[in-house]
Tab-separated table of C-alpha atoms in Angstrom:
chain	number	residue	atom	x	y	z
A	22	UNK	CA	-98.867	14.843	149.363
A	23	UNK	CA	-102.122	16.123	150.851
A	24	UNK	CA	-102.810	19.782	151.283
A	25	UNK	CA	-101.910	21.329	154.707
A	26	UNK	CA	-103.960	24.063	156.259
A	27	UNK	CA	-102.256	25.943	159.073
A	28	UNK	CA	-105.265	27.261	161.068
A	29	UNK	CA	-105.977	30.150	163.432
A	30	UNK	CA	-102.570	31.687	164.062
A	31	UNK	CA	-102.474	34.605	166.555
A	32	UNK	CA	-100.451	36.381	163.905
A	33	UNK	CA	-98.982	35.594	160.433
A	34	UNK	CA	-95.926	37.802	159.852
A	35	UNK	CA	-95.808	37.369	156.101
A	36	UNK	CA	-92.727	39.374	155.208
A	37	UNK	CA	-94.402	39.761	151.773
A	38	UNK	CA	-93.818	42.827	149.635
A	39	UNK	CA	-96.115	44.906	151.789
A	40	UNK	CA	-95.033	43.291	155.096
A	41	UNK	CA	-98.560	42.346	155.968
A	42	UNK	CA	-99.344	41.016	159.481
A	43	UNK	CA	-102.525	39.072	159.690
A	44	UNK	CA	-104.399	38.305	162.939
A	45	UNK	CA	-106.287	35.041	163.387
A	46	UNK	CA	-105.115	33.969	159.939
A	47	UNK	CA	-104.612	30.703	158.067
A	48	UNK	CA	-102.065	29.516	155.518
A	49	UNK	CA	-102.924	26.873	152.849
A	50	UNK	CA	-100.109	24.731	151.418
A	51	UNK	CA	-100.574	22.733	148.251
A	52	UNK	CA	-97.844	20.784	146.346
A	53	UNK	CA	-95.025	22.442	148.298
A	54	UNK	CA	-96.254	25.896	147.499
A	55	UNK	CA	-98.293	28.521	149.460
A	56	UNK	CA	-101.767	28.348	147.804
A	57	UNK	CA	-103.550	30.946	149.988
A	58	UNK	CA	-103.161	33.217	152.972
A	59	UNK	CA	-106.060	34.767	154.812
A	60	UNK	CA	-108.727	34.463	157.481
A	61	UNK	CA	-111.275	31.607	157.533
A	62	UNK	CA	-109.774	29.477	154.795
A	63	UNK	CA	-111.253	26.026	154.196
A	64	UNK	CA	-109.747	23.092	152.332
A	65	UNK	CA	-111.619	19.785	152.260
A	66	UNK	CA	-109.289	16.817	152.849
A	67	UNK	CA	-106.400	18.914	154.011
A	68	UNK	CA	-104.267	17.987	157.027
A	69	UNK	CA	-105.198	20.724	159.516
A	70	UNK	CA	-102.396	22.027	161.822
A	71	UNK	CA	-103.938	24.154	164.607
A	72	UNK	CA	-101.874	27.275	165.227
A	73	UNK	CA	-103.811	28.541	168.178
A	74	UNK	CA	-101.504	30.608	170.430
A	75	UNK	CA	-98.779	30.659	167.741
A	76	UNK	CA	-97.109	33.126	165.475
A	77	UNK	CA	-96.322	31.958	161.932
A	78	UNK	CA	-93.327	33.300	160.066
A	79	UNK	CA	-91.448	32.448	156.874
A	80	UNK	CA	-88.698	29.942	157.571
A	81	UNK	CA	-85.433	31.565	158.480
A	82	UNK	CA	-82.536	31.457	156.057
A	83	UNK	CA	-78.891	30.702	157.031
A	84	UNK	CA	-76.353	32.111	154.619
A	85	UNK	CA	-73.084	30.940	156.186
A	86	UNK	CA	-72.131	27.724	158.045
A	87	UNK	CA	-69.436	25.140	158.379
A	88	UNK	CA	-71.479	22.114	159.354
A	89	UNK	CA	-68.490	19.787	159.778
A	90	UNK	CA	-67.475	21.848	162.782
A	91	UNK	CA	-70.387	20.588	164.802
A	92	UNK	CA	-68.076	17.784	166.099
A	93	UNK	CA	-65.535	20.317	167.484
A	94	UNK	CA	-67.456	22.685	169.720
A	95	UNK	CA	-65.756	24.238	172.725
A	96	UNK	CA	-62.344	22.693	172.020
A	97	UNK	CA	-60.266	23.923	175.006
A	98	UNK	CA	-57.259	25.201	172.946
A	99	UNK	CA	-59.487	27.371	170.779
A	100	UNK	CA	-61.869	28.742	173.226
A	101	UNK	CA	-60.150	32.012	173.813
A	102	UNK	CA	-58.152	32.433	170.601
A	103	UNK	CA	-58.452	34.976	167.804
A	104	UNK	CA	-59.274	33.719	164.306
A	105	UNK	CA	-55.852	32.706	163.083
A	106	UNK	CA	-54.829	31.068	166.320
A	107	UNK	CA	-58.235	29.325	166.519
A	108	UNK	CA	-57.825	27.904	163.057
A	109	UNK	CA	-54.301	26.572	163.844
A	110	UNK	CA	-55.648	24.873	166.939
A	111	UNK	CA	-58.432	23.115	165.020
A	112	UNK	CA	-56.828	22.227	161.703
A	113	UNK	CA	-55.042	19.100	163.067
A	114	UNK	CA	-58.326	17.814	164.474
A	115	UNK	CA	-60.269	18.395	161.275
A	116	UNK	CA	-57.424	16.623	159.346
A	117	UNK	CA	-58.544	13.409	161.080
A	118	UNK	CA	-62.168	13.621	159.707
A	119	UNK	CA	-63.511	11.291	157.033
A	120	UNK	CA	-66.821	10.831	155.251
A	121	UNK	CA	-68.750	9.623	158.293
A	122	UNK	CA	-67.667	12.624	160.404
A	123	UNK	CA	-68.773	14.971	157.619
A	124	UNK	CA	-72.144	13.185	157.327
A	125	UNK	CA	-72.997	12.976	161.034
A	126	UNK	CA	-71.797	16.513	161.843
A	127	UNK	CA	-74.054	17.798	158.999
A	128	UNK	CA	-77.019	15.823	160.283
A	129	UNK	CA	-76.598	17.218	163.809
A	130	UNK	CA	-75.974	20.773	162.586
A	131	UNK	CA	-79.004	20.723	160.252
A	132	UNK	CA	-81.230	19.470	162.945
A	133	UNK	CA	-80.184	22.206	165.217
A	134	UNK	CA	-80.864	24.786	162.531
A	135	UNK	CA	-84.303	23.250	162.000
A	136	UNK	CA	-85.242	23.559	165.617
A	137	UNK	CA	-84.268	27.224	165.515
A	138	UNK	CA	-86.660	27.945	162.672
A	139	UNK	CA	-84.297	27.521	159.713
A	140	UNK	CA	-85.691	26.019	156.527
A	141	UNK	CA	-82.840	26.792	154.015
A	142	UNK	CA	-79.129	26.937	154.666
A	143	UNK	CA	-75.900	27.282	152.826
A	144	UNK	CA	-72.825	25.328	153.952
A	145	UNK	CA	-69.200	26.247	153.243
A	146	UNK	CA	-67.134	23.032	153.165
A	147	UNK	CA	-63.536	23.832	152.271
A	148	UNK	CA	-61.605	20.763	153.449
A	149	UNK	CA	-61.897	17.148	152.278
A	150	UNK	CA	-59.626	14.873	154.315
A	151	UNK	CA	-59.523	11.085	154.066
A	152	UNK	CA	-61.898	10.652	151.197
A	153	UNK	CA	-64.537	13.219	152.317
A	154	UNK	CA	-66.651	14.823	149.589
A	155	UNK	CA	-69.375	17.404	149.350
A	156	UNK	CA	-71.652	14.499	148.621
A	157	UNK	CA	-71.485	13.505	152.299
A	158	UNK	CA	-73.212	16.641	153.466
A	159	UNK	CA	-75.690	16.604	150.589
A	160	UNK	CA	-76.816	13.149	151.720
A	161	UNK	CA	-77.239	14.480	155.251
A	162	UNK	CA	-79.351	17.366	154.062
A	163	UNK	CA	-81.583	14.955	152.126
A	164	UNK	CA	-82.114	12.977	155.303
A	165	UNK	CA	-83.088	16.008	157.348
A	166	UNK	CA	-85.108	17.701	154.717
A	167	UNK	CA	-83.768	21.229	154.737
A	168	UNK	CA	-83.360	23.250	151.549
A	169	UNK	CA	-79.617	23.126	151.002
A	170	UNK	CA	-77.024	25.302	149.213
A	171	UNK	CA	-73.687	23.449	149.659
A	172	UNK	CA	-70.609	25.495	148.580
A	173	UNK	CA	-67.690	23.502	147.179
A	174	UNK	CA	-64.896	25.253	149.110
A	175	UNK	CA	-61.136	24.794	148.850
A	176	UNK	CA	-57.709	25.617	150.279
A	177	UNK	CA	-54.668	25.508	148.111
A	178	UNK	CA	-51.915	27.373	150.054
A	179	UNK	CA	-50.478	25.198	152.869
A	180	UNK	CA	-47.978	25.871	155.585
A	181	UNK	CA	-45.018	25.097	153.318
A	182	UNK	CA	-46.075	27.832	150.944
A	183	UNK	CA	-46.755	30.403	153.731
A	184	UNK	CA	-50.416	29.538	154.353
A	185	UNK	CA	-52.190	28.765	157.584
A	186	UNK	CA	-53.569	25.237	156.919
A	187	UNK	CA	-51.351	22.174	157.172
A	188	UNK	CA	-50.308	20.823	153.823
A	189	UNK	CA	-52.434	17.696	154.387
A	190	UNK	CA	-55.613	19.836	154.041
A	191	UNK	CA	-54.833	21.673	150.890
A	192	UNK	CA	-55.568	20.546	147.321
A	193	UNK	CA	-54.123	21.052	143.852
A	194	UNK	CA	-55.934	23.833	142.104
A	195	UNK	CA	-56.704	21.839	138.988
A	196	UNK	CA	-58.232	19.040	141.092
A	197	UNK	CA	-60.346	21.713	142.966
A	198	UNK	CA	-61.838	23.083	139.745
A	199	UNK	CA	-62.421	19.606	138.403
A	200	UNK	CA	-64.405	18.564	141.433
A	201	UNK	CA	-66.361	21.809	141.330
A	202	UNK	CA	-67.520	20.848	137.840
A	203	UNK	CA	-68.344	17.307	139.113
A	204	UNK	CA	-70.590	18.353	141.953
A	205	UNK	CA	-72.299	21.110	140.010
A	206	UNK	CA	-73.103	18.692	137.122
A	207	UNK	CA	-74.214	15.981	139.616
A	208	UNK	CA	-76.350	17.957	142.145
A	209	UNK	CA	-77.109	21.605	141.039
A	210	UNK	CA	-80.710	22.323	140.374
A	211	UNK	CA	-81.333	25.839	138.893
A	212	UNK	CA	-85.148	25.441	138.759
A	213	UNK	CA	-87.638	27.231	140.980
A	214	UNK	CA	-88.240	25.312	144.245
A	215	UNK	CA	-84.826	23.536	144.005
A	216	UNK	CA	-83.845	21.637	147.182
A	217	UNK	CA	-80.143	21.634	146.293
A	218	UNK	CA	-78.086	24.343	144.666
A	219	UNK	CA	-74.292	24.137	144.462
A	220	UNK	CA	-71.848	27.121	144.634
A	221	UNK	CA	-68.162	27.645	144.295
A	222	UNK	CA	-66.351	28.913	147.414
A	223	UNK	CA	-62.568	29.090	147.796
A	224	UNK	CA	-62.037	29.361	151.552
A	225	UNK	CA	-60.533	32.879	151.883
A	226	UNK	CA	-57.997	35.212	150.227
A	227	UNK	CA	-55.294	33.962	152.677
A	228	UNK	CA	-55.757	30.244	151.890
A	229	UNK	CA	-55.981	30.220	148.018
A	230	UNK	CA	-54.064	31.924	145.219
A	231	UNK	CA	-55.194	34.843	143.039
A	232	UNK	CA	-55.375	32.406	140.083
A	233	UNK	CA	-57.827	30.091	141.924
A	234	UNK	CA	-60.011	33.085	142.960
A	235	UNK	CA	-60.083	34.347	139.343
A	236	UNK	CA	-60.642	30.888	137.820
A	237	UNK	CA	-63.299	29.994	140.388
A	238	UNK	CA	-65.282	33.047	139.348
A	239	UNK	CA	-64.977	32.265	135.633
A	240	UNK	CA	-66.002	28.664	136.251
A	241	UNK	CA	-69.020	29.660	138.413
A	242	UNK	CA	-70.283	32.139	135.868
A	243	UNK	CA	-69.857	29.595	133.121
A	244	UNK	CA	-71.937	27.176	135.074
A	245	UNK	CA	-74.489	29.694	136.305
A	246	UNK	CA	-73.817	29.061	140.020
A	247	UNK	CA	-73.093	31.512	142.928
A	248	UNK	CA	-69.791	32.456	144.521
A	249	UNK	CA	-68.974	32.679	148.182
A	250	UNK	CA	-65.969	33.225	150.415
A	251	UNK	CA	-64.796	34.899	153.722
A	252	UNK	CA	-63.925	38.592	153.548
A	253	UNK	CA	-62.716	41.326	155.896
A	254	UNK	CA	-63.539	39.290	158.975
A	255	UNK	CA	-61.125	41.054	161.425
A	256	UNK	CA	-58.141	43.361	161.702
A	257	UNK	CA	-55.709	40.509	160.969
A	258	UNK	CA	-57.576	39.904	157.721
A	259	UNK	CA	-57.219	43.546	156.655
A	260	UNK	CA	-53.530	43.733	157.502
A	261	UNK	CA	-52.905	40.529	155.611
A	262	UNK	CA	-54.711	41.957	152.504
A	263	UNK	CA	-52.779	45.136	152.566
A	264	UNK	CA	-49.447	43.396	153.099
A	265	UNK	CA	-49.885	40.610	150.518
A	266	UNK	CA	-52.095	42.297	147.914
A	267	UNK	CA	-51.403	45.962	148.342
A	268	UNK	CA	-55.045	46.861	148.756
A	269	UNK	CA	-58.039	46.403	151.051
A	270	UNK	CA	-60.242	43.266	150.738
A	271	UNK	CA	-62.978	45.054	148.859
A	272	UNK	CA	-60.645	46.195	146.103
A	273	UNK	CA	-59.051	42.681	145.950
A	274	UNK	CA	-62.480	41.131	145.516
A	275	UNK	CA	-63.520	43.547	142.805
A	276	UNK	CA	-60.231	43.118	140.895
A	277	UNK	CA	-60.725	39.341	140.713
A	278	UNK	CA	-64.410	39.407	139.653
A	279	UNK	CA	-65.708	38.683	143.119
A	280	UNK	CA	-68.483	41.352	143.250
A	281	UNK	CA	-71.896	41.183	141.686
A	282	UNK	CA	-75.464	39.841	142.482
A	283	UNK	CA	-74.085	36.257	142.103
A	284	UNK	CA	-71.573	36.751	144.945
A	285	UNK	CA	-71.885	36.988	148.697
A	286	UNK	CA	-69.125	37.322	151.340
A	287	UNK	CA	-69.166	36.078	154.831
A	288	UNK	CA	-68.541	38.489	157.836
A	289	UNK	CA	-67.415	41.791	156.290
A	290	UNK	CA	-66.879	43.086	159.812
A	291	UNK	CA	-64.231	45.529	158.761
A	292	UNK	CA	-65.651	46.975	155.478
A	293	UNK	CA	-65.110	50.717	155.209
A	294	UNK	CA	-67.461	53.234	153.616
A	295	UNK	CA	-66.000	52.829	150.115
A	296	UNK	CA	-66.283	49.118	150.293
A	297	UNK	CA	-69.933	49.369	151.452
A	298	UNK	CA	-70.710	51.601	148.579
A	299	UNK	CA	-69.015	49.097	146.211
A	300	UNK	CA	-71.063	46.233	147.484
A	301	UNK	CA	-74.281	48.372	147.186
A	302	UNK	CA	-73.513	49.353	143.589
A	303	UNK	CA	-72.541	45.886	142.515
A	304	UNK	CA	-75.409	44.178	144.460
A	305	UNK	CA	-72.874	41.962	146.255
A	306	UNK	CA	-74.368	40.204	149.279
A	307	UNK	CA	-73.190	39.809	152.841
A	308	UNK	CA	-73.655	36.960	155.381
A	309	UNK	CA	-73.537	38.594	158.801
A	310	UNK	CA	-72.471	36.252	161.627
A	311	UNK	CA	-72.889	38.209	164.848
A	312	UNK	CA	-72.351	35.429	167.441
A	313	UNK	CA	-69.080	34.199	165.761
A	314	UNK	CA	-67.802	37.767	165.421
A	315	UNK	CA	-68.386	38.173	169.131
A	316	UNK	CA	-66.924	34.775	170.008
A	317	UNK	CA	-63.699	35.442	168.079
A	318	UNK	CA	-63.495	39.058	169.094
A	319	UNK	CA	-63.706	40.242	165.472
A	320	UNK	CA	-65.964	43.265	166.079
A	321	UNK	CA	-69.431	44.455	165.183
A	322	UNK	CA	-70.223	44.506	161.524
A	323	UNK	CA	-71.580	47.770	160.125
A	324	UNK	CA	-74.989	46.222	159.252
A	325	UNK	CA	-76.904	49.395	159.775
A	326	UNK	CA	-74.671	51.273	157.403
A	327	UNK	CA	-74.837	48.362	154.900
A	328	UNK	CA	-78.597	48.229	154.863
A	329	UNK	CA	-78.924	52.020	154.690
A	330	UNK	CA	-76.677	51.992	151.610
A	331	UNK	CA	-78.694	49.158	149.941
A	332	UNK	CA	-76.424	46.173	150.560
A	333	UNK	CA	-78.225	42.849	150.650
A	334	UNK	CA	-77.654	41.328	154.022
A	335	UNK	CA	-78.506	37.919	155.432
A	336	UNK	CA	-77.603	36.027	158.573
A	337	UNK	CA	-75.272	33.232	159.288
A	338	UNK	CA	-74.590	31.134	162.326
A	339	UNK	CA	-71.068	30.430	160.992
A	340	UNK	CA	-69.258	27.230	162.020
A	341	UNK	CA	-70.354	25.411	165.205
A	342	UNK	CA	-66.746	25.588	166.388
A	343	UNK	CA	-66.668	29.429	166.364
A	344	UNK	CA	-70.114	30.117	167.726
A	345	UNK	CA	-70.363	27.421	169.409
A	346	UNK	CA	-73.993	26.902	168.548
A	347	UNK	CA	-76.271	26.968	165.519
A	348	UNK	CA	-79.443	28.840	166.511
A	349	UNK	CA	-80.543	31.077	163.695
A	350	UNK	CA	-83.173	32.807	165.705
A	351	UNK	CA	-80.518	33.538	168.276
A	352	UNK	CA	-78.391	35.128	165.531
A	353	UNK	CA	-81.269	37.389	164.573
A	354	UNK	CA	-81.622	38.631	168.117
A	355	UNK	CA	-77.916	39.058	168.563
A	356	UNK	CA	-77.671	41.109	165.387
A	357	UNK	CA	-80.529	43.377	166.569
A	358	UNK	CA	-78.880	43.881	170.000
A	359	UNK	CA	-75.364	44.540	168.613
A	360	UNK	CA	-76.654	47.109	166.094
A	361	UNK	CA	-78.345	48.835	169.084
A	362	UNK	CA	-75.023	48.755	171.060
A	363	UNK	CA	-73.212	50.305	168.080
A	364	UNK	CA	-75.831	52.830	166.917
A	365	UNK	CA	-78.532	53.327	169.583
A	366	UNK	CA	-81.694	51.703	170.783
A	367	UNK	CA	-83.701	52.652	167.663
A	368	UNK	CA	-81.044	51.251	165.278
A	369	UNK	CA	-82.889	48.007	164.495
A	370	UNK	CA	-86.359	46.744	165.346
A	371	UNK	CA	-87.387	43.215	166.011
A	372	UNK	CA	-89.270	43.096	162.753
A	373	UNK	CA	-86.373	44.416	160.730
A	374	UNK	CA	-84.159	41.757	162.209
A	375	UNK	CA	-86.752	39.083	161.294
A	376	UNK	CA	-86.763	40.554	157.747
A	377	UNK	CA	-82.955	40.094	157.514
A	378	UNK	CA	-83.304	36.570	158.793
A	379	UNK	CA	-85.995	35.650	156.145
A	380	UNK	CA	-86.253	37.781	153.046
A	381	UNK	CA	-82.703	39.075	153.478
A	382	UNK	CA	-81.223	35.637	153.512
A	383	UNK	CA	-83.317	34.409	150.578
A	384	UNK	CA	-82.178	37.398	148.530
A	385	UNK	CA	-78.503	36.802	149.398
A	386	UNK	CA	-78.769	33.131	148.150
A	387	UNK	CA	-80.641	34.250	144.980
A	388	UNK	CA	-83.910	32.717	146.050
A	389	UNK	CA	-86.836	34.935	145.223
A	390	UNK	CA	-89.091	31.917	145.517
A	391	UNK	CA	-88.410	31.747	149.266
A	392	UNK	CA	-88.349	33.988	152.356
A	393	UNK	CA	-91.926	35.199	152.540
A	394	UNK	CA	-95.409	33.920	153.065
A	395	UNK	CA	-97.172	34.848	149.869
A	396	UNK	CA	-99.189	32.943	147.208
A	397	UNK	CA	-96.852	31.149	144.834
A	398	UNK	CA	-93.847	31.133	147.119
A	399	UNK	CA	-92.377	27.924	148.428
A	400	UNK	CA	-93.991	26.544	151.629
A	401	UNK	CA	-91.087	27.049	153.987
A	402	UNK	CA	-92.835	28.025	157.220
A	403	UNK	CA	-91.990	28.213	160.918
A	404	UNK	CA	-94.705	28.030	163.641
A	405	UNK	CA	-93.732	29.588	167.009
A	406	UNK	CA	-95.720	28.855	170.196
A	407	UNK	CA	-96.115	32.221	172.021
A	408	UNK	CA	-98.422	30.833	174.665
A	409	UNK	CA	-95.626	29.661	176.971
A	410	UNK	CA	-93.238	31.184	179.471
A	411	UNK	CA	-90.902	32.883	176.964
A	412	UNK	CA	-93.691	35.142	175.584
A	413	UNK	CA	-95.752	35.447	178.821
A	414	UNK	CA	-96.581	39.074	179.415
A	415	UNK	CA	-95.615	40.272	175.902
A	416	UNK	CA	-97.882	43.039	174.556
A	417	UNK	CA	-96.738	42.444	171.053
A	418	UNK	CA	-96.494	38.739	170.096
A	419	UNK	CA	-95.072	39.757	166.737
A	420	UNK	CA	-91.937	41.018	168.363
A	421	UNK	CA	-90.714	37.477	168.760
A	422	UNK	CA	-87.002	38.461	168.803
A	423	UNK	CA	-87.630	40.581	171.914
A	424	UNK	CA	-89.932	38.260	173.821
A	425	UNK	CA	-90.507	34.995	172.257
A	426	UNK	CA	-89.557	31.371	172.016
A	427	UNK	CA	-86.060	30.298	170.988
A	428	UNK	CA	-87.217	27.189	169.109
A	429	UNK	CA	-90.060	26.292	166.800
A	430	UNK	CA	-93.138	24.223	167.593
A	431	UNK	CA	-93.385	23.138	163.931
A	432	UNK	CA	-91.422	23.614	160.745
A	433	UNK	CA	-92.337	23.014	157.126
A	434	UNK	CA	-89.915	22.842	154.166
A	435	UNK	CA	-91.493	22.570	150.752
A	436	UNK	CA	-94.726	21.686	152.543
A	437	UNK	CA	-93.182	18.734	154.422
A	438	UNK	CA	-93.169	18.784	158.197
A	439	UNK	CA	-89.628	18.590	159.513
A	440	UNK	CA	-90.331	19.557	163.119
A	441	UNK	CA	-93.514	18.621	164.975
A	442	UNK	CA	-94.380	19.646	168.472
A	443	UNK	CA	-90.755	20.775	169.035
A	444	UNK	CA	-89.156	17.490	167.840
A	445	UNK	CA	-87.302	16.739	164.611
A	446	UNK	CA	-89.401	14.062	162.879
A	447	UNK	CA	-87.742	13.765	159.417
A	448	UNK	CA	-84.940	11.334	160.548
A	449	UNK	CA	-83.621	9.510	163.573
A	450	UNK	CA	-81.886	12.409	165.382
A	451	UNK	CA	-81.392	10.334	168.664
A	452	UNK	CA	-79.283	7.769	166.829
A	453	UNK	CA	-77.214	10.537	165.147
A	454	UNK	CA	-76.533	12.118	168.515
A	455	UNK	CA	-75.377	8.813	169.921
A	456	UNK	CA	-73.031	8.369	166.852
A	457	UNK	CA	-71.620	11.856	167.100
A	458	UNK	CA	-70.698	11.183	170.762
A	459	UNK	CA	-68.744	8.108	169.686
A	460	UNK	CA	-67.015	10.044	166.896
A	461	UNK	CA	-66.074	12.914	169.265
A	462	UNK	CA	-64.635	10.356	171.753
A	463	UNK	CA	-62.451	8.906	168.929
A	464	UNK	CA	-61.235	12.371	167.896
A	465	UNK	CA	-60.202	13.061	171.546
A	466	UNK	CA	-58.064	9.895	171.798
């Protein structure tokens, strides 16, 4: 693969350890790694990408998604429902999915993320109907070219045992753990620069047993992989925890071994001060999903308090059926605005929000090789054209979350161009869109 020289950017927002912002700067990529950053760089034989009129940032990092939901956006029965009612509307539809639905939905969702500047994403897949496997989404990510952290999720408490999901969507706990081992052994890459890392992710405290939560944590630590689940998403979630477990979600997580730097929880909208302190002390991460939290009426997560306490926070678009989109740059802006609504206009700057979307997300996923533009880091880079109408009149082109484009001009992952001139070029997206339309029509029958 030839060197790539990104040349003459209006600004490079490095998000490095000193948060340098370089005017008129260049970035040199070699063998999937950032080889140099500066002004007036030269590289004989390199492919030159002119960044005139553009801002260059690290690729954004998505820490929570359910890619399979891309085929069930704006389902009428779930449009105005709270979390539990929304799930009960959609479970019967998801029960009809198979391997192709998982594969195509992941392709579409990953392409949408790429266009919004995302270079690395996790995905929480917790249901496997009709022969579906985690392998289906891993194959899709390989096609699209994003760095991928698929989480082997699970549900084990069905309706007949007092759970929310239909019995057809739950699995035996021994089979769940066995398949976790299979996918970790088959796909997990612990090395620097890895394109795929597997994690273990029981769906939520209200869809699996205490034993599965505890055994999943033991398995994950034995295999050296990360842990992920939903936690404290809304008031119903808190009430369920107190009624069923006799404690708040943070205490439940700690009791079962679900805190630590190898754990991150999605949402955490309703964490109280003691739980925030617990997460800070234990270095437990949080995936903040502001659009989904608004869509489902869950509330505004205390991100300002979390960051002030030292909690590691990243962003997540959440599932495409509870958002109902997948724009990570949109999530960054939404987070910034909601923290201002809750805490005042100076509560979060555009640059801090961008930091959460890049370095923050990389830290949540345990990837200190990503999330910044610095020599030796992986070449995951977004190029944003600020010469158009979205940024016209902006006095500070670096404040791209205040006045900037909502999609990238170019995107590089591991030094490979995934988006060029605003179009996904790594696979045949047009054909995937046609096929998803056919699959959605079939699901509606």
